[in-house]
Short mmCIF file of C-alpha atoms in Angstrom, two decimals:
data_model
loop_
_atom_site.label_atom_id
_atom_site.label_comp_id
_atom_site.label_asym_id
_atom_site.label_seq_id
_atom_site.Cartn_x
_atom_site.Cartn_y
_atom_site.Cartn_z
CA MET K 21 52.52 30.96 -7.25
CA THR K 22 55.47 28.82 -8.75
CA GLU K 23 55.73 26.32 -5.91
CA THR K 24 52.63 26.26 -3.79
CA ALA K 25 50.80 23.45 -5.58
CA PRO K 26 51.38 20.07 -4.24
CA PRO K 27 53.70 18.08 -7.02
CA LYS K 28 51.48 15.23 -6.82
CA PRO K 29 48.29 14.05 -4.84
CA LEU K 30 50.66 13.26 -1.90
CA PRO K 31 50.41 9.80 0.40
CA PRO K 32 47.27 9.67 2.11
CA SER K 33 46.56 12.08 4.75
CA PRO K 34 45.65 11.28 8.24
CA PRO K 35 42.11 11.57 9.10
CA GLY K 36 42.83 14.71 11.37
CA ASP K 37 42.08 13.42 15.19
CA ASP K 38 45.63 14.09 16.55
CA PRO K 39 44.80 17.67 17.62
CA ARG K 40 48.33 17.92 17.51
CA ALA K 41 49.92 16.08 14.66
CA THR K 42 46.62 18.42 13.27
CA LEU K 43 48.35 21.12 14.97
CA LYS K 44 52.12 20.84 13.35
CA GLY K 45 50.56 19.84 10.18
CA VAL K 46 48.92 23.23 9.59
CA ALA K 47 51.89 25.10 11.10
CA LEU K 48 54.42 23.17 8.54
CA MET K 49 52.00 23.75 5.58
CA CYS K 50 52.50 27.79 6.20
CA LEU K 51 56.03 27.22 6.43
CA ALA K 52 56.30 26.16 3.35
CA VAL K 53 53.84 28.55 1.85
CA PHE K 54 56.36 31.48 3.58
CA LEU K 55 59.30 29.64 2.37
CA PHE K 56 57.75 29.88 -1.88
CA ILE K 57 57.48 32.74 -0.56
CA MET K 58 61.12 32.89 0.58
CA LEU K 59 61.69 32.09 -2.50
CA GLU K 60 59.99 34.28 -4.44
CA MET K 61 61.55 37.41 -2.50
CA THR K 62 65.05 36.02 -3.97
CA ALA K 63 63.73 35.67 -7.32
CA LYS K 64 62.51 39.45 -7.34
CA ALA K 65 66.25 40.41 -5.82
CA SER K 66 68.20 38.64 -8.20
CA ALA K 67 66.99 41.29 -10.98
CA GLU K 68 69.88 42.92 -9.63
CA TYR K 69 72.89 40.65 -9.55
CA MET K 70 71.69 38.25 -13.18
CA PRO K 71 69.32 37.66 -15.42
CA VAL K 72 66.43 36.05 -15.60
CA ALA K 73 67.55 32.97 -17.21
CA GLN K 74 70.00 32.62 -15.04
CA THR K 75 67.91 32.97 -11.77
CA VAL K 76 65.65 30.76 -13.01
CA TRP K 77 68.64 28.28 -13.67
CA ALA K 78 69.75 29.12 -10.08
CA ARG K 79 66.81 27.67 -9.07
CA TYR K 80 66.61 24.26 -10.44
CA PHE K 81 70.15 23.73 -10.60
CA SER K 82 71.15 24.01 -7.02
CA HIS K 83 67.33 22.51 -6.01
CA LEU K 84 68.60 19.40 -8.47
CA ALA K 85 71.74 19.40 -6.15
CA LEU K 86 70.57 19.92 -2.68
CA MET K 87 68.14 16.75 -3.56
CA THR K 88 70.66 14.64 -5.39
CA LEU K 89 72.81 15.31 -1.71
CA PHE K 90 69.85 13.89 0.92
CA LEU K 91 68.21 11.39 -1.57
CA ALA K 92 70.49 9.63 -3.98
CA PRO K 93 72.19 7.89 -1.20
CA ARG K 94 68.61 6.59 0.13
CA TYR K 95 66.60 6.28 -3.32
CA GLY K 96 69.84 5.82 -5.58
CA MET K 97 67.97 5.29 -9.44
CA ARG K 98 64.89 4.94 -8.53
CA LEU K 99 64.25 8.85 -8.38
CA ILE K 100 64.05 9.16 -12.16
CA ALA K 101 62.81 5.74 -11.89
CA THR K 102 59.14 6.75 -13.58
CA ARG K 103 56.48 4.87 -14.36
CA ARG K 104 55.43 7.67 -17.12
CA PRO K 105 58.42 9.20 -18.25
CA GLY K 106 56.50 11.56 -20.59
CA LEU K 107 53.97 13.19 -18.20
CA GLN K 108 56.54 13.92 -16.03
CA ILE K 109 58.79 15.42 -19.01
CA VAL K 110 55.33 17.79 -19.32
CA ARG K 111 54.81 18.52 -15.79
CA SER K 112 58.29 19.43 -16.18
CA LEU K 113 58.15 21.60 -19.22
CA LEU K 114 54.71 23.18 -17.61
CA LEU K 115 56.58 24.01 -14.63
CA LEU K 116 59.58 25.84 -16.25
CA LEU K 117 57.67 27.71 -18.16
CA ILE K 118 55.99 28.47 -14.82
CA THR K 119 58.36 29.59 -13.27
CA GLY K 120 60.63 31.87 -15.94
CA CYS K 121 56.95 33.76 -16.65
CA THR K 122 56.67 34.47 -12.10
CA PHE K 123 60.25 34.87 -11.82
CA PHE K 124 60.54 37.62 -15.19
CA SER K 125 57.01 39.03 -13.62
CA LEU K 126 58.23 39.78 -10.35
CA ARG K 127 61.15 42.03 -11.82
CA HIS K 128 58.44 44.38 -13.19
CA LEU K 129 55.73 43.91 -10.19
CA GLN K 130 55.46 43.30 -7.00
CA MET K 131 54.74 40.45 -4.77
CA ALA K 132 51.48 40.97 -3.97
CA GLU K 133 49.93 41.34 -7.48
CA VAL K 134 52.23 38.58 -8.90
CA THR K 135 50.50 36.77 -6.13
CA THR K 136 47.28 37.58 -6.57
CA ILE K 137 46.95 37.24 -10.02
CA GLY K 138 48.45 34.24 -9.89
CA PHE K 139 45.80 32.44 -7.65
CA ALA K 140 44.52 32.69 -11.23
CA ALA K 141 45.33 28.70 -11.61
CA PRO K 142 42.40 27.37 -9.11
CA PHE K 143 39.89 28.65 -10.76
CA PHE K 144 41.31 27.94 -14.24
CA VAL K 145 41.04 24.48 -13.27
CA ALA K 146 38.00 24.44 -12.06
CA ALA K 147 36.54 25.52 -15.28
CA LEU K 148 39.53 23.50 -17.87
CA SER K 149 38.28 20.07 -15.75
CA VAL K 150 35.23 19.80 -17.13
CA PRO K 151 36.34 19.11 -20.67
CA LEU K 152 40.25 17.80 -19.76
CA LEU K 153 38.85 15.72 -16.87
CA GLY K 154 34.19 15.11 -17.22
CA GLU K 155 34.06 16.66 -14.46
CA LYS K 156 30.62 18.10 -13.90
CA VAL K 157 30.58 22.07 -12.44
CA GLY K 158 27.76 23.07 -10.38
CA VAL K 159 25.99 26.41 -10.71
CA HIS K 160 27.88 27.81 -7.06
CA ARG K 161 31.76 26.26 -8.37
CA TRP K 162 30.40 28.43 -11.28
CA SER K 163 29.52 31.09 -9.79
CA ALA K 164 33.14 30.96 -7.48
CA ILE K 165 34.84 30.41 -10.72
CA ALA K 166 33.43 33.87 -11.99
CA LEU K 167 33.83 36.06 -9.32
CA GLY K 168 37.55 34.77 -8.75
CA PHE K 169 38.27 36.04 -12.36
CA ILE K 170 36.95 39.43 -11.32
CA GLY K 171 38.72 39.92 -8.53
CA VAL K 172 41.77 39.30 -10.91
CA ALA K 173 40.57 41.48 -13.32
CA ILE K 174 40.35 44.76 -10.50
CA ALA K 175 44.10 43.22 -9.46
CA MET K 176 45.25 43.74 -12.97
CA ARG K 177 43.72 46.93 -13.11
CA PRO K 178 43.10 46.77 -17.23
CA GLY K 179 41.62 50.31 -18.94
CA LEU K 180 43.75 51.53 -16.30
CA GLY K 181 47.06 54.18 -16.70
CA VAL K 182 48.68 52.07 -14.39
CA PHE K 183 47.81 48.60 -15.67
CA HIS K 184 51.45 46.98 -16.46
CA TRP K 185 51.96 44.29 -19.52
CA ALA K 186 53.72 42.28 -17.53
CA ALA K 187 50.84 41.37 -15.80
CA LEU K 188 48.99 39.48 -18.66
CA VAL K 189 52.14 37.22 -18.76
CA VAL K 190 51.29 35.88 -14.54
CA LEU K 191 47.72 34.76 -16.09
CA GLY K 192 50.10 33.00 -18.65
CA ALA K 193 51.66 31.19 -15.87
CA ALA K 194 49.01 30.96 -13.87
CA LEU K 195 47.14 28.94 -17.24
CA ALA K 196 49.96 27.11 -17.80
CA ASN K 197 50.31 26.18 -13.71
CA ALA K 198 46.56 24.79 -14.33
CA PHE K 199 47.29 22.60 -16.90
CA TYR K 200 50.47 22.19 -14.73
CA LEU K 201 48.49 20.94 -11.73
CA ILE K 202 45.60 18.85 -14.11
CA ALA K 203 48.57 16.94 -15.73
CA THR K 204 49.44 15.93 -11.65
CA ARG K 205 46.19 14.60 -10.72
CA LYS K 206 46.66 11.77 -13.90
CA ALA K 207 50.56 11.47 -12.65
CA LYS K 208 49.34 10.44 -9.16
CA ASP K 209 50.11 6.94 -9.23
CA GLU K 210 54.16 8.16 -8.99
CA ASP K 211 55.82 9.43 -5.83
CA PRO K 212 55.51 12.13 -4.68
CA VAL K 213 60.12 12.76 -4.16
CA VAL K 214 60.64 10.81 -7.68
CA SER K 215 57.62 13.53 -8.79
CA ILE K 216 59.64 16.31 -7.39
CA TYR K 217 63.04 15.12 -8.21
CA PHE K 218 62.62 14.78 -11.78
CA THR K 219 60.90 18.55 -12.44
CA SER K 220 64.21 19.45 -11.14
CA PHE K 221 66.34 17.18 -13.14
CA ALA K 222 63.96 18.11 -16.31
CA GLY K 223 64.58 22.37 -15.62
CA ALA K 224 68.00 21.75 -14.18
CA LEU K 225 69.28 19.93 -17.65
CA VAL K 226 67.29 23.01 -19.79
CA MET K 227 68.65 25.75 -18.59
CA SER K 228 72.47 24.49 -18.27
CA ALA K 229 71.84 24.62 -22.41
CA VAL K 230 70.68 27.86 -21.94
CA VAL K 231 71.76 29.61 -19.07
CA PRO K 232 75.65 30.14 -21.30
CA PHE K 233 74.22 32.25 -23.44
CA PHE K 234 73.14 34.78 -20.64
CA TRP K 235 75.07 34.26 -17.70
CA VAL K 236 76.68 37.16 -15.62
CA THR K 237 79.48 36.46 -13.40
CA PRO K 238 78.27 37.98 -10.18
CA SER K 239 80.97 40.76 -9.42
CA GLU K 240 79.52 40.62 -5.55
CA PRO K 241 79.58 37.66 -3.16
CA ILE K 242 75.42 37.95 -2.67
CA GLY K 243 75.08 37.01 -6.25
CA TRP K 244 75.91 33.38 -5.13
CA VAL K 245 74.41 33.13 -2.20
CA ILE K 246 71.77 34.03 -4.10
CA MET K 247 71.90 31.35 -6.42
CA VAL K 248 72.10 29.13 -3.23
CA ALA K 249 68.99 30.18 -1.51
CA LEU K 250 66.88 29.79 -4.17
CA GLY K 251 67.02 26.52 -4.33
CA ILE K 252 66.83 26.20 -0.80
CA PHE K 253 63.66 28.07 -0.68
CA GLY K 254 62.21 25.82 -2.91
CA GLY K 255 63.84 22.44 -1.68
CA LEU K 256 62.90 23.01 2.35
CA GLY K 257 59.71 24.12 1.22
CA HIS K 258 58.85 20.92 -0.72
CA PHE K 259 60.05 19.60 1.94
CA MET K 260 57.64 21.30 4.49
CA LEU K 261 54.05 20.42 2.04
CA ILE K 262 54.83 17.25 1.84
CA LEU K 263 55.62 16.04 6.01
CA GLY K 264 52.81 19.00 6.63
CA HIS K 265 50.44 16.31 4.22
CA THR K 266 51.21 13.85 6.42
CA MET K 267 50.30 15.17 9.63
CA ALA K 268 46.66 17.22 8.64
CA PRO K 269 44.42 15.44 6.24
CA ALA K 270 45.27 17.59 2.71
CA SER K 271 40.79 18.67 2.83
CA LEU K 272 42.07 21.06 5.76
CA LEU K 273 45.40 22.23 4.96
CA ALA K 274 43.80 23.71 1.45
CA PRO K 275 42.76 26.74 2.91
CA PHE K 276 46.24 27.75 3.54
CA TYR K 277 47.08 28.16 0.51
CA TYR K 278 45.94 31.36 0.45
CA THR K 279 48.05 32.54 3.31
CA GLN K 280 50.73 33.37 0.56
CA LEU K 281 49.16 37.00 0.33
CA ALA K 282 49.15 37.82 3.30
CA PHE K 283 53.03 36.36 3.36
CA SER K 284 53.52 38.25 -0.17
CA VAL K 285 52.18 41.69 1.16
CA GLY K 286 54.39 41.57 4.43
CA VAL K 287 57.24 40.56 3.11
CA GLY K 288 57.31 42.49 -0.19
CA TYR K 289 56.55 45.81 2.34
CA ALA K 290 59.58 44.47 3.92
CA VAL K 291 62.70 44.10 1.66
CA PHE K 292 61.49 46.31 -1.64
CA GLY K 293 58.94 48.70 0.63
CA ASP K 294 55.83 47.58 -1.91
CA VAL K 295 52.96 49.07 -0.45
CA PRO K 296 50.47 47.22 -3.23
CA ASP K 297 47.26 50.20 -3.62
CA GLY K 298 43.32 49.38 -3.62
CA PHE K 299 43.00 48.14 -7.09
CA THR K 300 45.66 44.57 -5.87
CA ILE K 301 44.23 44.75 -1.98
CA ALA K 302 40.53 44.18 -3.55
CA GLY K 303 41.24 41.77 -5.37
CA ALA K 304 43.57 39.01 -3.48
CA LEU K 305 40.07 40.12 -0.93
CA ILE K 306 37.86 38.74 -3.81
CA VAL K 307 40.12 36.05 -4.98
CA LEU K 308 40.60 34.97 -1.84
CA ALA K 309 36.87 34.50 -0.81
CA SER K 310 35.90 32.69 -4.06
CA GLY K 311 39.00 30.98 -3.53
CA LEU K 312 38.10 29.54 -0.18
CA TYR K 313 34.04 29.15 -0.80
CA LEU K 314 35.34 27.19 -3.86
CA ILE K 315 36.90 24.68 -1.10
CA TYR K 316 34.57 24.78 0.42
CA ARG K 317 32.31 23.07 -2.64
CA GLU K 318 34.60 21.09 -3.30
CA ARG K 319 34.38 19.25 0.10
CA LYS K 320 30.86 19.83 0.12
CA LYS K 321 31.11 17.44 -2.92
CA ALA K 322 33.65 14.68 -1.59
CA ARG K 323 31.46 14.08 1.16
CA ALA K 324 28.21 13.83 -1.23
#
């Protein structure tokens, strides 16, 4: 959930007339989502080697180091030359909050649970777009929003003995993600590379001030590997996401964000032996159906 949304409206997508380019765009979109799931898997695995604050720091610092290494020769100081510093700071702090909440929750919940509850974000965005963006939401979209929240509630299982309070942390992260996405819409005139770099820079800066109070030196090499892998998966995921949007229309790629649900179930089972229960599966299916219908209504509205 922490990484799958584009950092901002990306460069104009091609019309999708070239089937091969479109297919490549879809493949890159799915690869990006898979890399983000691998990021969450690595964050979950890090619980055995370091505190969550150190995991968050490693995610941002290693990502920042890789972006600086590969982009600084081309961009120079333009990497942080934003025209809207206030908005970028707000976005960065929101994303840092989302990352921290998600990484914390992954230590207590299955990956599939975190992913399903995290998909409340698009429904929050649709609901908040009325007061914050002045958009009109019709009965069809409100119905999809309501059904989506029902799916999230089923996955959270409130009132049942299996409910875990960490699910509320994920829901809070989803709400923060909604505000992040709305702020991202307002930053539509910014270079996507600058937006990604700025969030990495700000996150690394804040966490570098925090992590000394929690630092645990890894006693095994795998701990250091995990810290580097966090940045690699996040950085490559963002690169594939941007590249995919240059090859296929954003409206066509949007439904493939939901492949994250399948990837989280598969990776969670393969790595941690997690088997989602009936509540998680039912909630995920409802969220999937509601999300896809919301995308369909957005497309129909755009064509009108």
